Coordinates of C-alpha atoms in Angstrom, one line a residue:
Chain W
M1 CA 2.0 -40.9 7.9
A2 CA 5.0 -42.1 7.5
A3 CA 6.8 -40.6 9.9
R4 CA 9.6 -37.5 9.6
R5 CA 13.1 -38.1 10.3
K6 CA 14.4 -35.8 12.5
Y7 CA 17.6 -33.8 11.2
P8 CA 19.2 -31.6 14.1
K9 CA 18.0 -28.6 14.6
G10 CA 20.2 -25.7 12.5
T11 CA 20.9 -28.6 9.2
V12 CA 20.7 -26.9 6.1
M13 CA 18.5 -28.8 3.7
L14 CA 19.8 -27.7 -0.3
S15 CA 16.5 -28.6 -2.4
I16 CA 18.1 -29.6 -5.2
G17 CA 15.6 -29.3 -8.8
T18 CA 17.2 -31.4 -11.8
K19 CA 15.9 -32.2 -15.4
R20 CA 15.9 -36.3 -13.7
G21 CA 14.2 -35.7 -10.4
L22 CA 14.6 -33.6 -6.7
F23 CA 18.1 -34.1 -5.1
L24 CA 18.2 -33.2 -0.9
L25 CA 21.7 -32.4 0.2
T26 CA 21.9 -32.1 4.3
S27 CA 24.0 -30.9 6.6
K28 CA 24.7 -29.3 10.2
D29 CA 28.2 -27.7 9.9
R30 CA 27.9 -26.8 6.3
R31 CA 31.1 -29.0 4.9
T32 CA 30.0 -32.7 4.9
W33 CA 26.8 -32.9 2.9
K34 CA 24.3 -36.3 3.0
A35 CA 22.9 -36.4 -0.8
E36 CA 18.9 -38.6 -0.9
G37 CA 17.4 -38.7 -4.0
P38 CA 16.6 -38.9 -6.7
Y39 CA 13.0 -39.0 -6.0
M40 CA 10.5 -38.6 -8.8
V41 CA 13.1 -39.6 -11.4
G42 CA 10.0 -39.3 -14.2
Y43 CA 10.2 -35.5 -13.5
R44 CA 11.8 -32.3 -14.6
V45 CA 11.8 -30.3 -11.1
Y46 CA 12.0 -26.5 -12.2
H47 CA 11.6 -25.4 -8.8
A48 CA 11.5 -27.0 -5.2
N49 CA 10.7 -25.4 -1.5
L50 CA 10.6 -26.8 1.3
D51 CA 7.9 -25.1 3.9
L52 CA 8.5 -25.1 7.8
R53 CA 5.3 -22.5 8.3
N54 CA 3.5 -25.1 9.2
G55 CA 5.0 -28.0 10.3
P56 CA 7.8 -29.1 7.3
R57 CA 6.1 -29.4 3.3
L58 CA 8.4 -29.8 0.2
Y59 CA 6.5 -28.9 -2.5
A60 CA 8.0 -29.0 -6.2
A61 CA 7.1 -28.0 -9.3
A62 CA 7.7 -31.3 -11.5
N63 CA 6.6 -31.4 -14.2
N64 CA 6.9 -34.9 -16.4
D65 CA 7.4 -35.3 -20.6
F66 CA 4.3 -37.3 -20.9
F67 CA 1.8 -37.1 -17.9
G68 CA 1.8 -32.8 -17.6
S69 CA 2.8 -31.5 -14.5
A70 CA 2.0 -31.1 -10.5
V71 CA 3.0 -29.7 -7.4
R72 CA 3.5 -33.0 -6.5
Y73 CA 4.5 -32.4 -2.6
S74 CA 6.2 -34.0 0.6
D75 CA 5.7 -34.4 4.3
D76 CA 8.4 -36.5 4.6
F77 CA 11.5 -35.5 2.9
G78 CA 10.5 -37.3 -0.1
R79 CA 10.0 -40.4 1.0
T80 CA 6.1 -40.2 -0.3
W81 CA 4.6 -37.5 -2.5
K82 CA 0.8 -36.8 -3.0
E83 CA -0.6 -35.1 -6.0
P84 CA -3.6 -32.0 -5.7
E85 CA -6.9 -32.6 -5.8
Q86 CA -7.7 -31.2 -7.8
G87 CA -3.8 -29.8 -9.7
I88 CA -3.5 -27.0 -12.5
A89 CA -5.1 -26.4 -15.5
F90 CA -5.8 -23.6 -17.9
A91 CA -9.7 -23.5 -18.1
E92 CA -11.3 -25.7 -21.1
D93 CA -12.3 -23.2 -23.5
S94 CA -9.6 -21.2 -22.5
G95 CA -7.5 -22.8 -25.6
L96 CA -4.3 -23.0 -23.2
S97 CA -2.3 -25.7 -21.7
L98 CA -0.3 -26.1 -19.4
K99 CA 3.3 -26.1 -20.2
N100 CA 5.6 -26.2 -18.0
L101 CA 5.7 -25.1 -14.1
W102 CA 8.4 -22.8 -13.2
I103 CA 8.4 -21.9 -9.5
V104 CA 6.4 -22.5 -6.1
E105 CA 6.4 -19.7 -3.4
P106 CA 5.0 -20.6 -0.3
G107 CA 3.2 -17.4 0.6
R108 CA 3.0 -15.1 3.4
P109 CA 3.2 -16.3 7.4
S110 CA 0.3 -14.9 8.0
E111 CA -1.3 -16.4 5.3
P112 CA 0.4 -20.1 6.3
E113 CA -2.8 -22.5 4.1
T114 CA -1.6 -20.8 0.9
V115 CA 1.2 -21.9 -1.7
Y116 CA 2.1 -19.6 -4.6
C117 CA 2.7 -20.9 -8.3
G118 CA 3.8 -19.6 -11.6
V119 CA 3.5 -21.8 -14.9
D120 CA 3.9 -21.6 -18.4
P121 CA 2.3 -19.9 -20.0
A122 CA 2.3 -17.0 -17.9
A123 CA -0.4 -17.7 -14.9
L124 CA -0.7 -17.3 -11.5
F125 CA -2.2 -20.3 -9.3
V126 CA -2.6 -19.7 -5.7
S127 CA -3.4 -22.6 -2.7
H128 CA -5.4 -21.3 -0.1
D129 CA -4.9 -25.3 1.8
R130 CA -1.5 -25.7 1.5
G131 CA -1.4 -27.6 -2.0
Q132 CA -4.2 -29.3 -2.0
T133 CA -6.6 -27.3 -4.4
W134 CA -5.1 -24.9 -6.9
A135 CA -7.1 -21.4 -8.6
M136 CA -5.9 -19.3 -11.3
N137 CA -6.0 -15.4 -10.8
Q138 CA -7.9 -13.9 -12.9
G139 CA -7.0 -10.0 -13.0
L140 CA -3.5 -11.3 -14.6
E141 CA -5.1 -13.8 -16.9
N142 CA -7.8 -11.1 -18.3
H143 CA -5.2 -8.5 -18.2
H144 CA -6.0 -6.3 -21.3
T145 CA -2.7 -6.8 -22.8
R146 CA -2.3 -10.8 -22.5
R147 CA -2.4 -11.3 -25.6
R148 CA 0.4 -9.5 -27.4
W149 CA 3.1 -11.0 -24.7
E150 CA 5.9 -12.4 -25.9
P151 CA 7.8 -15.6 -24.9
G152 CA 11.4 -15.6 -24.1
N153 CA 13.9 -18.4 -25.3
G154 CA 12.4 -20.6 -22.1
G155 CA 8.5 -19.8 -22.7
L156 CA 5.9 -17.4 -22.0
C157 CA 7.3 -18.5 -18.2
L158 CA 6.2 -16.5 -15.0
H159 CA 9.1 -17.6 -12.7
S160 CA 9.3 -14.6 -9.9
I161 CA 6.6 -13.9 -6.7
V162 CA 7.3 -11.8 -3.9
A163 CA 4.3 -11.4 -2.3
H164 CA 4.6 -8.2 0.4
P165 CA 5.3 -9.4 3.7
D166 CA 2.7 -7.4 5.5
N167 CA 0.4 -6.1 3.0
P168 CA -1.5 -9.1 1.3
R169 CA -2.9 -6.9 -1.0
R170 CA 0.2 -6.3 -3.1
M171 CA 1.9 -8.2 -5.0
W172 CA 4.5 -8.6 -7.5
V173 CA 5.6 -11.6 -10.0
A174 CA 8.2 -11.4 -13.4
I175 CA 7.3 -13.0 -16.7
S176 CA 10.0 -13.5 -19.6
A177 CA 10.0 -11.5 -21.5
V178 CA 6.4 -9.6 -20.6
G179 CA 9.0 -7.9 -17.2
V180 CA 7.6 -7.6 -13.0
M181 CA 3.7 -6.7 -13.0
R182 CA 2.6 -5.7 -9.5
T183 CA -1.2 -5.5 -7.7
D184 CA -2.0 -3.3 -5.0
D185 CA -5.4 -5.1 -4.5
G186 CA -5.5 -8.8 -3.9
G187 CA -4.5 -9.7 -7.6
Q188 CA -8.0 -8.3 -9.5
T189 CA -5.9 -5.6 -11.6
W190 CA -2.2 -6.0 -12.2
K191 CA 0.2 -3.1 -13.1
F192 CA 3.2 -2.6 -15.4
C193 CA 6.7 -2.2 -13.1
N194 CA 9.7 -1.5 -16.2
K195 CA 10.2 2.3 -16.2
G196 CA 13.7 2.1 -17.2
T197 CA 15.0 -1.4 -17.7
R198 CA 15.4 -1.8 -21.6
A199 CA 15.2 -3.6 -23.4
D200 CA 17.0 -4.4 -26.2
F201 CA 15.9 -6.7 -28.2
L202 CA 12.9 -4.5 -29.3
P203 CA 12.2 -1.4 -31.4
D204 CA 11.4 0.5 -28.0
K205 CA 14.5 -0.3 -25.9
Y206 CA 11.9 0.9 -22.9
P207 CA 8.9 -0.2 -23.8
E208 CA 5.7 0.2 -21.1
F209 CA 5.8 -4.1 -20.7
G210 CA 7.8 -6.6 -23.1
Q211 CA 11.3 -6.7 -20.7
C212 CA 12.8 -10.5 -20.0
V213 CA 13.3 -10.5 -16.4
H214 CA 15.3 -13.4 -15.4
R215 CA 14.7 -13.1 -11.4
L216 CA 13.0 -10.8 -9.6
L217 CA 13.8 -10.2 -5.1
I218 CA 12.8 -8.2 -2.4
H219 CA 14.5 -6.6 0.2
P220 CA 13.8 -8.8 3.8
T221 CA 13.5 -5.4 6.0
H222 CA 13.0 -2.3 3.7
H223 CA 9.8 -3.5 1.6
D224 CA 9.7 -0.8 -1.1
V225 CA 12.9 -2.2 -2.0
L226 CA 13.3 -4.9 -4.8
Y227 CA 16.4 -5.5 -6.9
Q228 CA 16.5 -7.9 -10.6
Q229 CA 18.9 -9.5 -12.7
N230 CA 17.1 -9.2 -15.9
H231 CA 18.5 -9.9 -20.0
C232 CA 19.5 -6.5 -20.3
S233 CA 21.9 -5.4 -16.7
T234 CA 21.4 -5.4 -13.3
Y235 CA 18.1 -3.3 -11.3
V236 CA 17.2 -2.0 -8.0
S237 CA 14.3 -0.2 -7.6
D238 CA 13.7 1.6 -3.5
N239 CA 9.7 2.4 -4.6
S240 CA 8.0 -0.7 -4.8
G241 CA 9.1 -1.2 -8.7
D242 CA 7.5 2.5 -10.0
S243 CA 11.0 2.9 -11.6
W244 CA 14.5 1.1 -11.9
A245 CA 17.9 2.4 -11.3
E246 CA 20.7 0.4 -13.2
I247 CA 23.4 -1.2 -10.4
R248 CA 25.6 -3.0 -12.9
N249 CA 28.5 -0.8 -12.4
N250 CA 31.6 -3.1 -12.5
L251 CA 29.4 -6.1 -13.7
P252 CA 31.5 -7.7 -17.0
S253 CA 28.0 -8.3 -18.8
D254 CA 24.3 -7.0 -18.8
F255 CA 23.6 -10.8 -18.8
G256 CA 22.5 -13.3 -15.9
F257 CA 19.9 -15.3 -14.2
P258 CA 20.3 -15.8 -10.7
M259 CA 19.8 -14.1 -7.8
A260 CA 20.2 -14.7 -4.0
M261 CA 21.2 -12.3 -0.7
D262 CA 22.1 -12.5 2.9
P263 CA 19.6 -11.9 4.3
Q264 CA 21.4 -11.0 7.3
D265 CA 22.7 -8.1 5.1
P266 CA 20.9 -7.2 2.4
D267 CA 22.8 -4.9 1.0
T268 CA 25.0 -7.9 0.5
L269 CA 23.7 -9.3 -2.7
Y270 CA 25.1 -12.5 -5.6
T271 CA 25.1 -13.2 -8.5
I272 CA 26.0 -14.6 -11.9
V273 CA 26.6 -12.8 -15.4
E274 CA 27.7 -14.5 -18.7
N275 CA 28.8 -14.4 -22.0
P276 CA 24.9 -14.3 -23.8
E277 CA 26.0 -16.1 -26.5
G278 CA 27.5 -18.4 -25.2
R279 CA 25.0 -18.4 -21.5
T280 CA 27.7 -19.4 -19.1
N281 CA 31.0 -17.7 -17.4
V282 CA 32.3 -14.3 -19.3
T283 CA 35.9 -15.8 -19.2
N284 CA 38.3 -18.5 -18.0
Q285 CA 37.8 -18.4 -13.9
F286 CA 34.1 -19.8 -13.3
T287 CA 32.7 -16.6 -10.9
V288 CA 29.6 -15.1 -8.8
Y289 CA 29.7 -11.9 -8.7
R290 CA 28.9 -10.1 -5.2
T291 CA 27.9 -6.6 -4.0
Q292 CA 27.5 -5.4 -0.2
N293 CA 26.9 -2.0 -1.0
A294 CA 23.7 -2.6 -2.7
G295 CA 25.3 -2.5 -6.1
R296 CA 27.2 0.1 -6.6
R297 CA 30.8 -2.4 -6.8
W298 CA 30.3 -5.5 -7.9
E299 CA 33.7 -8.0 -6.6
R300 CA 34.5 -11.0 -7.7
L301 CA 34.6 -14.2 -6.4
T302 CA 36.6 -17.0 -7.0
K303 CA 38.4 -19.4 -4.9
G304 CA 37.5 -22.9 -5.2
L305 CA 36.2 -22.1 -8.1
P306 CA 37.6 -24.1 -11.4
K307 CA 38.8 -22.0 -13.8
G308 CA 40.3 -23.2 -17.4
P309 CA 39.7 -23.0 -20.7
T310 CA 37.4 -26.0 -20.7
V311 CA 35.1 -24.5 -18.0
R312 CA 32.0 -23.0 -18.9
L313 CA 29.4 -23.1 -16.8
G314 CA 26.3 -22.4 -17.2
V315 CA 23.8 -21.5 -14.0
L316 CA 19.9 -21.0 -14.3
R317 CA 17.4 -18.5 -12.6
H318 CA 16.6 -20.4 -9.4
A319 CA 20.2 -22.0 -9.2
M320 CA 21.5 -20.4 -6.4
S321 CA 20.6 -19.6 -3.2
T322 CA 21.3 -18.6 0.1
D323 CA 20.7 -19.8 3.5
S324 CA 19.8 -18.0 6.7
R325 CA 22.7 -18.5 9.1
D326 CA 25.7 -16.1 10.0
P327 CA 27.2 -15.8 8.3
C328 CA 25.0 -16.7 5.7
G329 CA 26.6 -19.8 2.8
V330 CA 25.6 -19.4 -0.6
Y331 CA 24.3 -22.3 -3.1
V332 CA 25.1 -22.6 -6.7
G333 CA 23.6 -25.1 -8.8
T334 CA 25.1 -25.2 -13.5
N335 CA 23.2 -26.7 -16.0
T336 CA 25.7 -29.4 -16.2
G337 CA 25.7 -30.7 -12.5
Q338 CA 27.8 -29.1 -10.6
L339 CA 27.3 -27.9 -6.9
F340 CA 29.3 -25.4 -5.4
G341 CA 28.9 -24.0 -1.9
S342 CA 30.4 -21.3 0.4
R343 CA 29.8 -21.1 4.1
D344 CA 31.2 -18.4 4.3
R345 CA 29.8 -15.7 2.5
G346 CA 31.3 -16.5 -1.2
D347 CA 34.2 -15.7 0.1
S348 CA 35.7 -19.2 -0.7
W349 CA 33.4 -22.2 -2.1
R350 CA 34.2 -26.5 -2.2
L351 CA 32.2 -28.6 -5.2
I352 CA 29.4 -30.3 -3.4
A353 CA 28.4 -32.6 -5.3
D354 CA 29.4 -33.4 -9.4
F355 CA 27.7 -35.3 -11.7
L356 CA 24.0 -34.3 -11.0
P357 CA 21.7 -34.2 -13.8
P358 CA 21.3 -30.9 -15.2
I359 CA 20.5 -28.3 -12.3
Y360 CA 17.5 -26.1 -13.0
S361 CA 16.5 -24.4 -8.9
V362 CA 18.7 -25.1 -5.4
T363 CA 17.1 -23.8 -2.9
A364 CA 18.2 -23.7 1.1
T365 CA 16.2 -23.8 4.0
V366 CA 17.7 -24.2 7.7
L367 CA 15.5 -26.6 9.9
Chain J
M1 CA -18.1 -45.7 -13.4
A2 CA -20.0 -45.1 -17.2
D3 CA -23.1 -46.3 -18.3
G4 CA -23.7 -50.1 -17.9
S5 CA -25.1 -50.9 -20.5
A6 CA -21.5 -49.1 -22.5
P7 CA -18.8 -51.4 -24.0
A8 CA -16.8 -52.6 -21.6
A9 CA -12.8 -52.3 -22.5
T10 CA -9.2 -53.9 -20.1
I11 CA -6.7 -50.5 -20.3
R12 CA -3.4 -51.4 -20.1
L13 CA -1.7 -48.8 -17.8
P14 CA 2.2 -48.2 -18.2
G15 CA 4.5 -48.0 -15.8
P16 CA 3.7 -44.0 -14.3
L17 CA 0.5 -44.4 -14.1
R18 CA -0.4 -46.8 -12.3
E19 CA -0.4 -45.3 -8.8
R20 CA -3.1 -43.3 -10.0
A21 CA -4.3 -46.5 -10.6
G22 CA -4.0 -48.2 -7.3
R23 CA -0.8 -49.7 -7.9
R24 CA -2.9 -52.0 -11.0
A25 CA -1.5 -52.6 -14.2
S26 CA -5.0 -53.5 -15.9
V27 CA -8.3 -52.0 -15.6
P28 CA -12.3 -51.9 -16.5
A29 CA -14.0 -49.7 -18.0
R30 CA -17.0 -48.4 -20.1
G31 CA -17.5 -46.4 -23.4
A32 CA -18.0 -47.0 -26.9
T33 CA -15.1 -45.0 -27.6
V34 CA -11.5 -44.5 -26.5
R35 CA -12.6 -40.3 -25.2
A36 CA -15.6 -41.8 -23.5
L37 CA -12.9 -44.9 -22.1
I38 CA -10.8 -42.1 -20.6
L39 CA -14.0 -40.0 -19.3
D40 CA -14.7 -42.7 -17.8
L41 CA -11.4 -43.8 -16.3
D42 CA -10.8 -40.4 -14.5
Q43 CA -14.2 -41.2 -13.2
Q44 CA -12.5 -43.6 -11.6
F45 CA -9.2 -42.7 -10.9
P46 CA -9.9 -38.2 -10.0
G47 CA -7.1 -37.0 -12.7
M48 CA -6.2 -39.5 -14.7
R49 CA -8.1 -37.5 -18.0
F50 CA -5.2 -34.1 -17.1
Q51 CA -2.7 -37.1 -17.2
L52 CA -3.2 -38.8 -20.2
C53 CA -4.6 -34.8 -22.7
E54 CA -4.2 -31.3 -22.5
E55 CA -7.0 -28.0 -21.6
T56 CA -7.8 -28.6 -25.0
G57 CA -8.8 -31.8 -25.0
N58 CA -5.8 -33.7 -27.6
L59 CA -4.2 -36.6 -26.5
R60 CA -0.9 -35.9 -25.0
P61 CA 1.8 -35.6 -27.7
F62 CA 3.7 -38.5 -25.7
V63 CA 1.3 -40.8 -25.1
N64 CA -0.4 -43.6 -27.3
I65 CA -2.5 -45.2 -27.2
F66 CA -3.4 -49.2 -29.1
L67 CA -6.8 -50.3 -29.7
E68 CA -5.4 -53.9 -29.6
S69 CA -2.6 -53.3 -32.1
E70 CA -2.9 -50.2 -33.8
N71 CA -2.0 -46.8 -32.8
V72 CA -5.8 -45.0 -32.4
R73 CA -3.9 -41.7 -34.0
D74 CA -4.2 -43.8 -37.5
L75 CA -7.5 -44.9 -36.7
Q76 CA -9.7 -42.3 -35.7
G77 CA -7.9 -40.5 -32.9
L78 CA -10.2 -40.7 -30.1
D79 CA -13.0 -40.7 -31.3
T80 CA -11.9 -44.0 -32.1
P81 CA -14.9 -47.0 -32.0
V82 CA -13.8 -49.2 -29.2
P83 CA -15.9 -52.8 -29.3
D84 CA -17.1 -54.7 -26.7
G85 CA -14.6 -56.8 -24.8
G86 CA -11.5 -54.2 -26.3
T87 CA -8.2 -54.5 -25.0
V88 CA -6.9 -50.4 -24.7
H89 CA -3.3 -49.8 -24.0
I90 CA -1.8 -47.2 -22.8
L91 CA 1.6 -46.5 -23.8
L92 CA 4.3 -44.2 -23.6
A93 CA 6.2 -42.6 -27.0
V94 CA 9.5 -43.3 -28.0
A95 CA 10.2 -40.2 -27.1
G96 CA 14.1 -39.5 -27.3
G97 CA 16.3 -41.7 -29.3

């Protein structure tokens, strides 16, 4: 094994997935950042996640335009990469073929060898050996409504995976444009959890499924509480997804992709809502929105963020992240290659990096 | 390797696939058709078939395979016969301009 690079304890590492590979940015003080990479320049890295549960292993949802997709992993912070012995693929007689990997998520703390991956066409894959071999969840794939699922603009993508931290039989996934689904039996069966969320683009605005959920989060201590940013507003559930209540309130748009949470204060959420036609900031001011009371009221965060008639920035669903330091850092990547960061819970912002390829994902990890 | 009596061909690999083949630009394979050659490559270098073909068995859209100077899509596709001693080029399609 190649020697691991050493980083001081407390270093924040940002894994930046882009259209042209993966970048790693590190900082001890969150003021000055060191960039490494790009790694895997021939890949569209939709998501990357540094898993610290069993020694640092960096996973990347790596999509190649020519030769297909694989969850690649590195044990030396990107210097060398490995591919699975048995990668993610559909059965040959399924009639399906893998389009893109969308998210790779480490499993629960109690299952340190387990990793999950969501893909397009919508399916959930699991590895119980740290990414060396993968198997498809059959319960979701064989769901009785599967043939009626319709894609969103980005594809029929399973983009959010939330494992209940304590209950190994419970998990939620979010699929565009199907909605939120939950299993309570370890993945054998799945039920829809979309009651109260709108689908303005369908004749029935409140269908059982067909909602275009964009991002799903769980409260870190109250595990019945979930949040979602949706194509059609922002929502909270306090009953594990059985029903949802709208928390858009004073947000200027229904439409947004990313969502993140302050782990020190989980009533503090961040989102970015956009003009739904242009899919960029609503006004001339690029703005991050923060609530400190679980969505009852949203604040506009603009200090240090760009403004002007030509400022039109879009942020994709995985391109916002928080770190676990106190006060928490917040990081936002745009699909035009700007990376902004805040070291004071969003009160003020700085441009950390510019001229990156289009940013698909930002994941912050404290080493 | 495949059946030793099957025709032997030389496979020229593009840069991104060479790591899987021990960093070699050229490898031998046996098979009477392009499809059989790909299966043999996959036996030698597990995962190679997935990189060339979708799960449905179709050649990936931006992968081109030439038998000598002919694109096999203009011949019989993956069922194109390969003569003993033939050279097969695996290339990235010109995608994007």
